[in-house]
Coordinates of C-alpha atoms in Angstrom, one line a residue:
M1129 CA -25.1 -3.1 -14.1
R1130 CA -23.7 -6.4 -15.3
L1131 CA -27.1 -7.5 -16.4
A1132 CA -27.5 -4.4 -18.5
L1133 CA -24.1 -5.1 -20.0
L1134 CA -25.1 -8.6 -20.9
V1135 CA -28.3 -7.5 -22.5
A1136 CA -26.5 -4.8 -24.5
T1137 CA -24.0 -7.4 -25.7
A1138 CA -26.8 -9.6 -27.0
A1139 CA -28.6 -6.7 -28.6
A1140 CA -25.5 -5.5 -30.4
A1141 CA -25.1 -9.0 -31.9
V1142 CA -28.8 -9.2 -33.1
L1143 CA -29.4 -5.7 -34.5
P1144 CA -26.6 -5.7 -37.2
A1145 CA -27.8 -9.1 -38.5
T1146 CA -31.4 -7.7 -38.8
A1147 CA -30.1 -5.0 -41.1
L1148 CA -27.9 -7.3 -43.1
A1149 CA -30.9 -9.6 -43.8
Q1150 CA -32.4 -6.8 -45.9
T1151 CA -29.2 -6.4 -48.0
A1152 CA -29.5 -7.1 -51.8
P1153 CA -28.5 -10.6 -52.8
R1154 CA -24.9 -11.2 -53.9
R1155 CA -22.9 -14.3 -54.9
I1156 CA -21.5 -16.3 -52.0
E1157 CA -17.8 -17.1 -52.7
P1158 CA -15.4 -19.6 -51.1
V1159 CA -13.3 -16.8 -49.6
M1160 CA -14.4 -13.9 -47.4
L1161 CA -14.4 -10.4 -48.9
G1162 CA -12.6 -11.6 -52.0
S1163 CA -9.4 -12.7 -50.2
P1164 CA -8.4 -15.8 -48.3
W1165 CA -6.5 -13.6 -45.9
F1166 CA -9.8 -12.5 -44.4
D1167 CA -10.6 -16.2 -43.8
V1168 CA -7.3 -16.7 -42.1
G1169 CA -8.0 -13.6 -40.0
A1170 CA -11.4 -14.9 -39.0
F1171 CA -10.1 -18.2 -37.8
A1172 CA -7.2 -16.4 -36.0
L1173 CA -9.7 -14.0 -34.3
G1174 CA -11.8 -16.9 -33.2
G1175 CA -8.8 -18.7 -31.8
A1176 CA -7.7 -15.6 -29.9
M1177 CA -11.1 -15.2 -28.4
V1178 CA -11.2 -18.8 -27.4
G1179 CA -7.8 -18.5 -25.7
A1180 CA -8.9 -15.3 -23.9
G1181 CA -12.0 -17.0 -22.7
L1182 CA -10.0 -19.9 -21.3
A1183 CA -7.5 -17.5 -19.6
L1184 CA -10.1 -15.2 -18.1
S1185 CA -12.0 -15.8 -14.9
P1186 CA -15.6 -14.7 -14.2
P1187 CA -16.2 -12.4 -11.3
Q1188 CA -16.9 -14.3 -8.0
V1189 CA -20.4 -13.0 -7.5
D1190 CA -23.8 -14.5 -6.9
V1191 CA -25.9 -13.8 -10.0
A1192 CA -29.0 -16.0 -10.2
P1193 CA -30.0 -17.8 -13.4
L1194 CA -31.4 -15.0 -15.6
D1195 CA -34.7 -16.5 -16.4
G1196 CA -35.8 -16.2 -12.8
L1197 CA -36.6 -19.9 -12.4
G1198 CA -33.8 -20.5 -9.9
A1199 CA -32.1 -23.9 -9.3
R1200 CA -32.6 -26.9 -11.4
A1201 CA -31.3 -30.5 -11.0
W1202 CA -28.1 -31.5 -12.8
R1203 CA -28.8 -34.3 -15.3
P1204 CA -25.4 -35.6 -16.6
A1205 CA -27.0 -38.0 -19.1
V1206 CA -28.8 -35.1 -20.8
A1207 CA -25.6 -33.0 -20.7
T1208 CA -23.8 -35.8 -22.6
V1209 CA -26.5 -35.8 -25.2
T1210 CA -26.0 -32.1 -25.7
D1211 CA -22.2 -32.7 -26.1
V1212 CA -22.9 -35.2 -28.8
T1213 CA -25.4 -32.9 -30.5
L1214 CA -22.9 -30.1 -30.5
W1215 CA -19.8 -31.8 -31.9
G1216 CA -21.7 -34.4 -34.0
G1217 CA -24.1 -31.8 -35.1
M1218 CA -21.4 -29.4 -36.4
T1219 CA -19.8 -32.3 -38.3
A1220 CA -23.1 -33.4 -39.7
T1221 CA -24.0 -29.9 -40.8
L1222 CA -20.7 -29.5 -42.7
L1223 CA -21.3 -32.8 -44.5
V1224 CA -24.8 -31.8 -45.4
G1225 CA -23.4 -28.5 -46.8
L1226 CA -21.0 -30.5 -49.0
A1227 CA -23.7 -32.9 -50.1
V1228 CA -26.2 -30.2 -50.9
D1229 CA -23.7 -28.2 -53.0
R1230 CA -22.4 -31.3 -54.8
Y1231 CA -25.6 -33.1 -55.5
G1232 CA -28.3 -30.5 -55.1
N1233 CA -26.6 -27.6 -56.7
S1234 CA -24.2 -29.5 -59.0
T1235 CA -21.3 -27.4 -57.6
T1236 CA -17.7 -28.5 -58.6
G1237 CA -14.2 -27.2 -58.0
L1238 CA -13.2 -24.6 -55.5
R1239 CA -16.8 -23.4 -55.1
L1240 CA -17.6 -26.8 -53.5
L1241 CA -15.8 -25.5 -50.4
R1242 CA -17.9 -22.4 -50.0
A1243 CA -20.6 -23.8 -47.7
P1244 CA -18.2 -25.7 -45.4
V1245 CA -15.9 -22.7 -45.1
V1246 CA -18.8 -20.3 -44.3
L1247 CA -20.3 -22.8 -41.8
A1248 CA -17.0 -23.5 -40.1
E1249 CA -16.0 -19.9 -39.8
S1250 CA -19.3 -18.9 -38.4
A1251 CA -19.2 -21.7 -35.8
W1252 CA -15.7 -20.9 -34.8
L1253 CA -16.3 -17.2 -34.4
A1254 CA -19.4 -17.9 -32.3
I1255 CA -17.4 -20.2 -30.0
G1256 CA -14.9 -17.4 -29.6
V1257 CA -17.4 -14.6 -28.9
V1258 CA -19.3 -16.7 -26.4
S1259 CA -16.0 -17.8 -24.7
V1260 CA -15.2 -14.2 -23.9
V1261 CA -18.8 -13.0 -23.0
K1262 CA -19.2 -15.9 -20.5
N1263 CA -16.6 -14.3 -18.3
L1264 CA -18.3 -10.9 -18.1
G1265 CA -21.2 -11.4 -15.7
G1266 CA -20.4 -14.4 -13.6
V1267 CA -23.9 -15.8 -14.1
C1268 CA -24.5 -18.9 -12.1
R1269 CA -25.6 -22.2 -13.7
P1270 CA -29.0 -23.5 -12.4
R1271 CA -27.3 -26.7 -11.3
A1272 CA -25.0 -24.7 -8.9
W1273 CA -27.6 -22.2 -7.6
N1274 CA -29.0 -22.4 -4.1
D1275 CA -32.5 -20.8 -3.9
A1276 CA -32.5 -20.7 -0.1
T1277 CA -29.2 -18.8 0.3
Q1278 CA -29.3 -17.0 -3.0
T1279 CA -25.7 -18.0 -3.7
C1280 CA -23.8 -19.9 -6.3
T1281 CA -22.7 -22.8 -4.2
H1282 CA -19.8 -24.1 -6.2
D1283 CA -16.4 -22.4 -6.5
A1284 CA -15.5 -23.6 -10.0
D1285 CA -15.2 -20.9 -12.6
E1286 CA -17.3 -23.0 -15.0
D1287 CA -20.3 -22.7 -12.7
R1288 CA -20.3 -19.0 -13.2
R1289 CA -20.0 -19.1 -17.0
A1290 CA -23.7 -19.8 -17.7
F1291 CA -24.4 -16.8 -19.9
P1292 CA -24.6 -17.3 -22.9
S1293 CA -24.9 -21.0 -23.9
G1294 CA -21.7 -22.2 -25.7
H1295 CA -23.5 -25.4 -26.8
T1296 CA -26.2 -23.4 -28.6
A1297 CA -24.3 -20.6 -30.3
P1298 CA -22.1 -22.6 -32.8
L1299 CA -25.0 -24.6 -34.1
A1300 CA -27.1 -21.4 -34.3
A1301 CA -24.2 -19.7 -36.2
M1302 CA -24.4 -22.5 -38.8
A1303 CA -28.1 -22.0 -39.1
G1304 CA -27.6 -18.2 -39.5
A1305 CA -24.9 -18.9 -42.1
S1306 CA -27.2 -21.2 -44.0
L1307 CA -29.9 -18.5 -44.0
G1308 CA -27.4 -15.9 -45.1
M1309 CA -26.3 -18.0 -48.0
M1310 CA -29.9 -18.1 -49.1
L1311 CA -30.5 -14.4 -48.6
F1312 CA -27.2 -13.1 -50.1
D1313 CA -26.5 -15.5 -53.0
D1314 CA -27.9 -14.1 -56.2
E1315 CA -27.8 -17.6 -57.7
R1316 CA -30.4 -18.8 -55.2
P1317 CA -29.0 -22.3 -54.8
L1318 CA -30.8 -25.1 -52.8
R1319 CA -30.2 -24.4 -49.1
W1320 CA -33.4 -25.5 -47.3
P1321 CA -31.9 -28.9 -46.2
L1322 CA -28.9 -27.2 -44.8
L1323 CA -30.9 -24.6 -43.0
A1324 CA -33.4 -27.1 -41.6
T1325 CA -30.6 -29.4 -40.3
A1326 CA -28.6 -26.6 -38.5
T1327 CA -31.8 -25.0 -37.1
A1328 CA -33.1 -28.3 -35.7
L1329 CA -29.7 -29.1 -34.0
A1330 CA -29.5 -25.6 -32.5
G1331 CA -33.0 -25.8 -31.3
T1332 CA -32.4 -29.2 -29.7
N1333 CA -29.5 -27.9 -27.6
L1334 CA -31.4 -24.7 -26.8
V1335 CA -34.0 -26.9 -25.0
L1336 CA -31.8 -29.7 -23.7
R1337 CA -29.2 -27.5 -22.1
V1338 CA -32.0 -26.1 -19.9
V1339 CA -33.3 -29.6 -19.2
A1340 CA -29.7 -30.7 -18.2
G1341 CA -29.6 -27.9 -15.6
A1342 CA -26.6 -26.2 -17.3
H1343 CA -28.4 -23.1 -18.5
S1344 CA -31.4 -20.9 -18.1
W1345 CA -33.7 -20.1 -21.0
V1346 CA -32.1 -16.6 -21.2
D1347 CA -28.7 -18.3 -21.6
T1348 CA -29.7 -20.6 -24.5
G1349 CA -32.0 -18.0 -26.2
T1350 CA -29.2 -15.4 -26.2
G1351 CA -26.7 -18.0 -27.3
F1352 CA -29.0 -18.8 -30.3
A1353 CA -29.4 -15.0 -31.1
I1354 CA -25.6 -14.3 -30.9
G1355 CA -24.8 -17.4 -33.0
A1356 CA -27.4 -16.7 -35.7
S1357 CA -26.2 -13.1 -36.0
I1358 CA -22.6 -14.1 -36.4
G1359 CA -23.6 -16.7 -39.0
L1360 CA -25.5 -14.0 -41.0
L1361 CA -22.5 -11.7 -40.8
T1362 CA -20.1 -14.4 -41.9
A1363 CA -22.3 -15.3 -44.9
W1364 CA -22.5 -11.6 -45.8
G1365 CA -18.7 -11.4 -45.6
H1366 CA -18.5 -14.0 -48.3
S1367 CA -20.8 -12.1 -50.6
A1368 CA -18.4 -9.3 -51.5
R1369 CA -17.6 -9.1 -55.2
S1370 CA -14.1 -7.7 -54.8
P1371 CA -11.3 -7.5 -52.2
V1372 CA -11.5 -4.8 -49.5
T1373 CA -8.4 -2.5 -49.2
L1374 CA -7.2 -0.7 -46.2
G1375 CA -5.5 2.7 -46.3
A1376 CA -3.9 4.8 -43.6
S1377 CA -3.2 8.6 -43.6
A1378 CA -3.0 11.5 -41.3
Q1379 CA -6.8 11.7 -41.5
G1380 CA -7.2 8.1 -40.3
V1381 CA -7.8 4.7 -41.6
T1382 CA -10.0 4.1 -44.8
V1383 CA -11.7 1.0 -46.0
S1384 CA -12.6 0.7 -49.7
G1385 CA -14.1 -2.1 -51.8
V1386 CA -17.3 -3.3 -53.4
F1387 CA -19.8 -4.9 -51.0

């Protein structure tokens, strides 16, 4: 049942992004849905989910690594490389976004912030979503799994937070956001260097987190899919031409605006 829930969660993240990729191009703006309050809300939502993820505990169950390959040795040195790839990679991607807009697209003024804002929002939301989802299934990390007893041998909550990969999702979100800015921006600015940078970094952690013994291939693959979908959604949110307005009546809540 828990595995079905985990698969459904991943599918729900991927399918909307597939549909959005077919949306007609629009201009990417520095603010989401025409108002900076949506950006504030996005960062607040991400923070709330991160807080919830830290406060929650995964179920104390014995769920084997989801790729069926069982236990793998823990390699701390490789894990350290993935930490550097995550935090250094996110910083590098933001800087590449600034450089590409400033020197590749000759962007100036407030619009120079559009790529960094979209990238940062997408990564933060991905971190938030993954922080919560990790606590749903109690999936054991390969480093803590015992093939002989079919149990998760460590008591630490973190060893039951394998699914999905939190080191892969934020970088994949930046890759998805980079692709979204290419798909939805009717000005068609230069974006290939940004997309290539973010995708290479996300792909690096997708592989190395498995090598480190921290995740299965299902964990990292799903983390990549969730992150990329969130990135596409975030880029789409910055492509609205006018603010969205909310209304409430006896019939319910209405949302209006130009998308």
